[in-house]
């Protein structure tokens, strides 16, 4: 009589290697065994914040900066009246506004105030020599002055008006340049004094 051999206890008696009903897939089992959760979908990047107006200055800073600007411009008007050069006041008023109100900007630094104004004046005189005085010359001088300042790394937007004034009014060369340089040094000195009085930093660099 033949006997049927008993099944080997070491061999699996259940279904094959495939997952049975209700069993977890292999990746999920591996994740659970590792004790980590599946990676979450990255959140959408936050929208960039739109810039707003600058903060309101402290009362002391506002008072001293305004007083220094008024004093400097009154002195420039007095000098310009004595020397019969009142046309310099508008561009220098814009320069003073930058030095007193935004001393951290590159446009407000001594290199830009003095260099930008003098280079723009020289540009105006160059156009004046070639084309003569007039509105067309003024337009060319103002545009060229911006390019010259950018090339010399002395950005100072109010100085473009100085080039325009030179091309329109045709002032005397040496007296105009001398007064312009003196006025720019005065503006820088007022900026230094206002910075010391208000605890601000000026200049960020000299040259």
mmCIF file of N, CA, C and O in Angstrom, residues 65-103:
data_model
loop_
_atom_site.group_PDB
_atom_site.id
_atom_site.type_symbol
_atom_site.label_atom_id
_atom_site.label_comp_id
_atom_site.label_asym_id
_atom_site.label_seq_id
_atom_site.Cartn_x
_atom_site.Cartn_y
_atom_site.Cartn_z
ATOM 1 N N UNK A 65 15.499 117.668 8.975
ATOM 2 C CA UNK A 65 15.776 117.558 7.539
ATOM 3 C C UNK A 65 15.134 118.702 6.762
ATOM 4 O O UNK A 65 15.746 119.295 5.864
ATOM 5 N N UNK A 66 13.893 119.026 7.115
ATOM 6 C CA UNK A 66 13.204 120.121 6.435
ATOM 7 C C UNK A 66 13.871 121.457 6.720
ATOM 8 O O UNK A 66 14.071 122.281 5.813
ATOM 9 N N UNK A 67 14.228 121.678 7.988
ATOM 10 C CA UNK A 67 14.882 122.941 8.347
ATOM 11 C C UNK A 67 16.233 123.083 7.644
ATOM 12 O O UNK A 67 16.583 124.176 7.155
ATOM 13 N N UNK A 68 17.002 122.010 7.581
ATOM 14 C CA UNK A 68 18.281 122.064 6.881
ATOM 15 C C UNK A 68 18.107 122.345 5.399
ATOM 16 O O UNK A 68 18.886 123.125 4.811
ATOM 17 N N UNK A 69 17.105 121.752 4.780
ATOM 18 C CA UNK A 69 16.868 121.989 3.353
ATOM 19 C C UNK A 69 16.480 123.435 3.091
ATOM 20 O O UNK A 69 16.969 124.075 2.152
ATOM 21 N N UNK A 70 15.593 123.963 3.919
ATOM 22 C CA UNK A 70 15.163 125.351 3.743
ATOM 23 C C UNK A 70 16.347 126.303 3.912
ATOM 24 O O UNK A 70 16.539 127.241 3.124
ATOM 25 N N UNK A 71 17.167 126.070 4.941
ATOM 26 C CA UNK A 71 18.325 126.946 5.181
ATOM 27 C C UNK A 71 19.305 126.898 4.011
ATOM 28 O O UNK A 71 19.815 127.938 3.560
ATOM 29 N N UNK A 72 19.585 125.687 3.515
ATOM 30 C CA UNK A 72 20.526 125.557 2.398
ATOM 31 C C UNK A 72 20.006 126.252 1.146
ATOM 32 O O UNK A 72 20.752 126.950 0.444
ATOM 33 N N UNK A 73 18.735 126.097 0.851
ATOM 34 C CA UNK A 73 18.189 126.702 -0.362
ATOM 35 C C UNK A 73 18.084 128.218 -0.241
ATOM 36 O O UNK A 73 18.275 128.940 -1.225
ATOM 37 N N UNK A 74 17.790 128.733 0.964
ATOM 38 C CA UNK A 74 17.788 130.179 1.155
ATOM 39 C C UNK A 74 19.184 130.759 0.917
ATOM 40 O O UNK A 74 19.331 131.826 0.299
ATOM 41 N N UNK A 75 20.198 130.028 1.391
ATOM 42 C CA UNK A 75 21.561 130.485 1.172
ATOM 43 C C UNK A 75 21.920 130.446 -0.315
ATOM 44 O O UNK A 75 22.568 131.360 -0.846
ATOM 45 N N UNK A 76 21.481 129.412 -1.014
ATOM 46 C CA UNK A 76 21.747 129.327 -2.456
ATOM 47 C C UNK A 76 21.043 130.445 -3.216
ATOM 48 O O UNK A 76 21.597 131.001 -4.169
ATOM 49 N N UNK A 77 19.819 130.773 -2.800
ATOM 50 C CA UNK A 77 19.105 131.872 -3.455
ATOM 51 C C UNK A 77 19.842 133.187 -3.229
ATOM 52 O O UNK A 77 19.979 134.014 -4.150
ATOM 53 N N UNK A 78 20.347 133.381 -2.009
ATOM 54 C CA UNK A 78 21.084 134.612 -1.715
ATOM 55 C C UNK A 78 22.344 134.714 -2.575
ATOM 56 O O UNK A 78 22.620 135.768 -3.180
ATOM 57 N N UNK A 79 23.098 133.613 -2.654
ATOM 58 C CA UNK A 79 24.316 133.624 -3.458
ATOM 59 C C UNK A 79 23.985 133.798 -4.941
ATOM 60 O O UNK A 79 24.640 134.568 -5.664
ATOM 61 N N UNK A 80 22.966 133.092 -5.402
ATOM 62 C CA UNK A 80 22.578 133.209 -6.805
ATOM 63 C C UNK A 80 22.085 134.596 -7.165
ATOM 64 O O UNK A 80 22.315 135.079 -8.284
ATOM 65 N N UNK A 81 21.413 135.259 -6.216
ATOM 66 C CA UNK A 81 20.938 136.615 -6.481
ATOM 67 C C UNK A 81 22.105 137.595 -6.562
ATOM 68 O O UNK A 81 22.151 138.465 -7.443
ATOM 69 N N UNK A 82 23.057 137.422 -5.649
ATOM 70 C CA UNK A 82 24.221 138.310 -5.653
ATOM 71 C C UNK A 82 25.028 138.135 -6.938
ATOM 72 O O UNK A 82 25.490 139.107 -7.549
ATOM 73 N N UNK A 83 25.195 136.876 -7.374
ATOM 74 C CA UNK A 83 25.994 136.596 -8.572
ATOM 75 C C UNK A 83 25.160 136.563 -9.845
ATOM 76 O O UNK A 83 25.679 136.221 -10.911
ATOM 77 N N UNK A 84 23.886 136.902 -9.727
ATOM 78 C CA UNK A 84 22.973 136.923 -10.878
ATOM 79 C C UNK A 84 22.888 135.561 -11.556
ATOM 80 O O UNK A 84 22.954 135.456 -12.788
ATOM 81 N N UNK A 85 22.760 134.496 -10.735
ATOM 82 C CA UNK A 85 22.604 133.141 -11.272
ATOM 83 C C UNK A 85 21.424 132.437 -10.581
ATOM 84 O O UNK A 85 21.569 131.369 -10.003
ATOM 85 N N UNK A 86 20.214 132.993 -10.638
ATOM 86 C CA UNK A 86 19.080 132.359 -9.947
ATOM 87 C C UNK A 86 18.605 131.073 -10.614
ATOM 88 O O UNK A 86 17.877 130.282 -9.999
ATOM 89 N N UNK A 87 19.011 130.842 -11.876
ATOM 90 C CA UNK A 87 18.539 129.637 -12.564
ATOM 91 C C UNK A 87 19.085 128.347 -11.957
ATOM 92 O O UNK A 87 18.554 127.272 -12.225
ATOM 93 N N UNK A 88 20.125 128.446 -11.154
ATOM 94 C CA UNK A 88 20.682 127.246 -10.536
ATOM 95 C C UNK A 88 19.815 126.698 -9.417
ATOM 96 O O UNK A 88 19.990 125.551 -9.005
ATOM 97 N N UNK A 89 18.899 127.500 -8.923
ATOM 98 C CA UNK A 89 18.137 127.083 -7.739
ATOM 99 C C UNK A 89 17.258 125.850 -8.004
ATOM 100 O O UNK A 89 17.239 124.914 -7.189
ATOM 101 N N UNK A 90 16.496 125.775 -9.121
ATOM 102 C CA UNK A 90 15.620 124.601 -9.294
ATOM 103 C C UNK A 90 16.344 123.251 -9.284
ATOM 104 O O UNK A 90 15.949 122.350 -8.542
ATOM 105 N N UNK A 91 17.410 123.044 -10.090
ATOM 106 C CA UNK A 91 18.055 121.722 -10.025
ATOM 107 C C UNK A 91 18.722 121.455 -8.680
ATOM 108 O O UNK A 91 18.742 120.307 -8.205
ATOM 109 N N UNK A 92 19.245 122.502 -8.031
ATOM 110 C CA UNK A 92 19.881 122.287 -6.732
ATOM 111 C C UNK A 92 18.840 122.027 -5.643
ATOM 112 O O UNK A 92 19.129 121.341 -4.663
ATOM 113 N N UNK A 93 17.643 122.570 -5.798
ATOM 114 C CA UNK A 93 16.566 122.243 -4.861
ATOM 115 C C UNK A 93 16.226 120.751 -4.944
ATOM 116 O O UNK A 93 16.002 120.086 -3.929
ATOM 117 N N UNK A 94 16.197 120.223 -6.170
ATOM 118 C CA UNK A 94 15.955 118.784 -6.323
ATOM 119 C C UNK A 94 17.100 117.968 -5.738
ATOM 120 O O UNK A 94 16.880 116.911 -5.132
ATOM 121 N N UNK A 95 18.335 118.451 -5.899
ATOM 122 C CA UNK A 95 19.480 117.763 -5.302
ATOM 123 C C UNK A 95 19.376 117.759 -3.777
ATOM 124 O O UNK A 95 19.643 116.750 -3.120
ATOM 125 N N UNK A 96 18.986 118.891 -3.207
ATOM 126 C CA UNK A 96 18.853 118.980 -1.755
ATOM 127 C C UNK A 96 17.759 118.056 -1.246
ATOM 128 O O UNK A 96 17.890 117.455 -0.171
ATOM 129 N N UNK A 97 16.689 117.916 -2.013
ATOM 130 C CA UNK A 97 15.612 117.007 -1.605
ATOM 131 C C UNK A 97 16.109 115.569 -1.534
ATOM 132 O O UNK A 97 15.738 114.812 -0.629
ATOM 133 N N UNK A 98 16.977 115.165 -2.471
ATOM 134 C CA UNK A 98 17.534 113.817 -2.426
ATOM 135 C C UNK A 98 18.476 113.642 -1.237
ATOM 136 O O UNK A 98 18.403 112.642 -0.517
ATOM 137 N N UNK A 99 19.349 114.617 -1.012
ATOM 138 C CA UNK A 99 20.325 114.492 0.069
ATOM 139 C C UNK A 99 19.630 114.447 1.426
ATOM 140 O O UNK A 99 19.983 113.642 2.299
ATOM 141 N N UNK A 100 18.625 115.287 1.620
ATOM 142 C CA UNK A 100 17.952 115.356 2.912
ATOM 143 C C UNK A 100 16.906 114.266 3.091
ATOM 144 O O UNK A 100 16.733 113.743 4.201
ATOM 145 N N UNK A 101 16.207 113.914 2.022
ATOM 146 C CA UNK A 101 15.100 112.976 2.164
ATOM 147 C C UNK A 101 15.441 111.529 1.924
ATOM 148 O O UNK A 101 14.767 110.636 2.436
ATOM 149 N N UNK A 102 16.491 111.268 1.135
ATOM 150 C CA UNK A 102 16.858 109.879 0.820
ATOM 151 C C UNK A 102 18.373 109.744 0.841
ATOM 152 O O UNK A 102 19.002 109.498 -0.189
ATOM 153 N N UNK A 103 19.003 109.902 2.013
ATOM 154 C CA UNK A 103 20.473 109.918 2.074
ATOM 155 C C UNK A 103 21.123 108.578 1.768
ATOM 156 O O UNK A 103 22.340 108.530 1.580
#
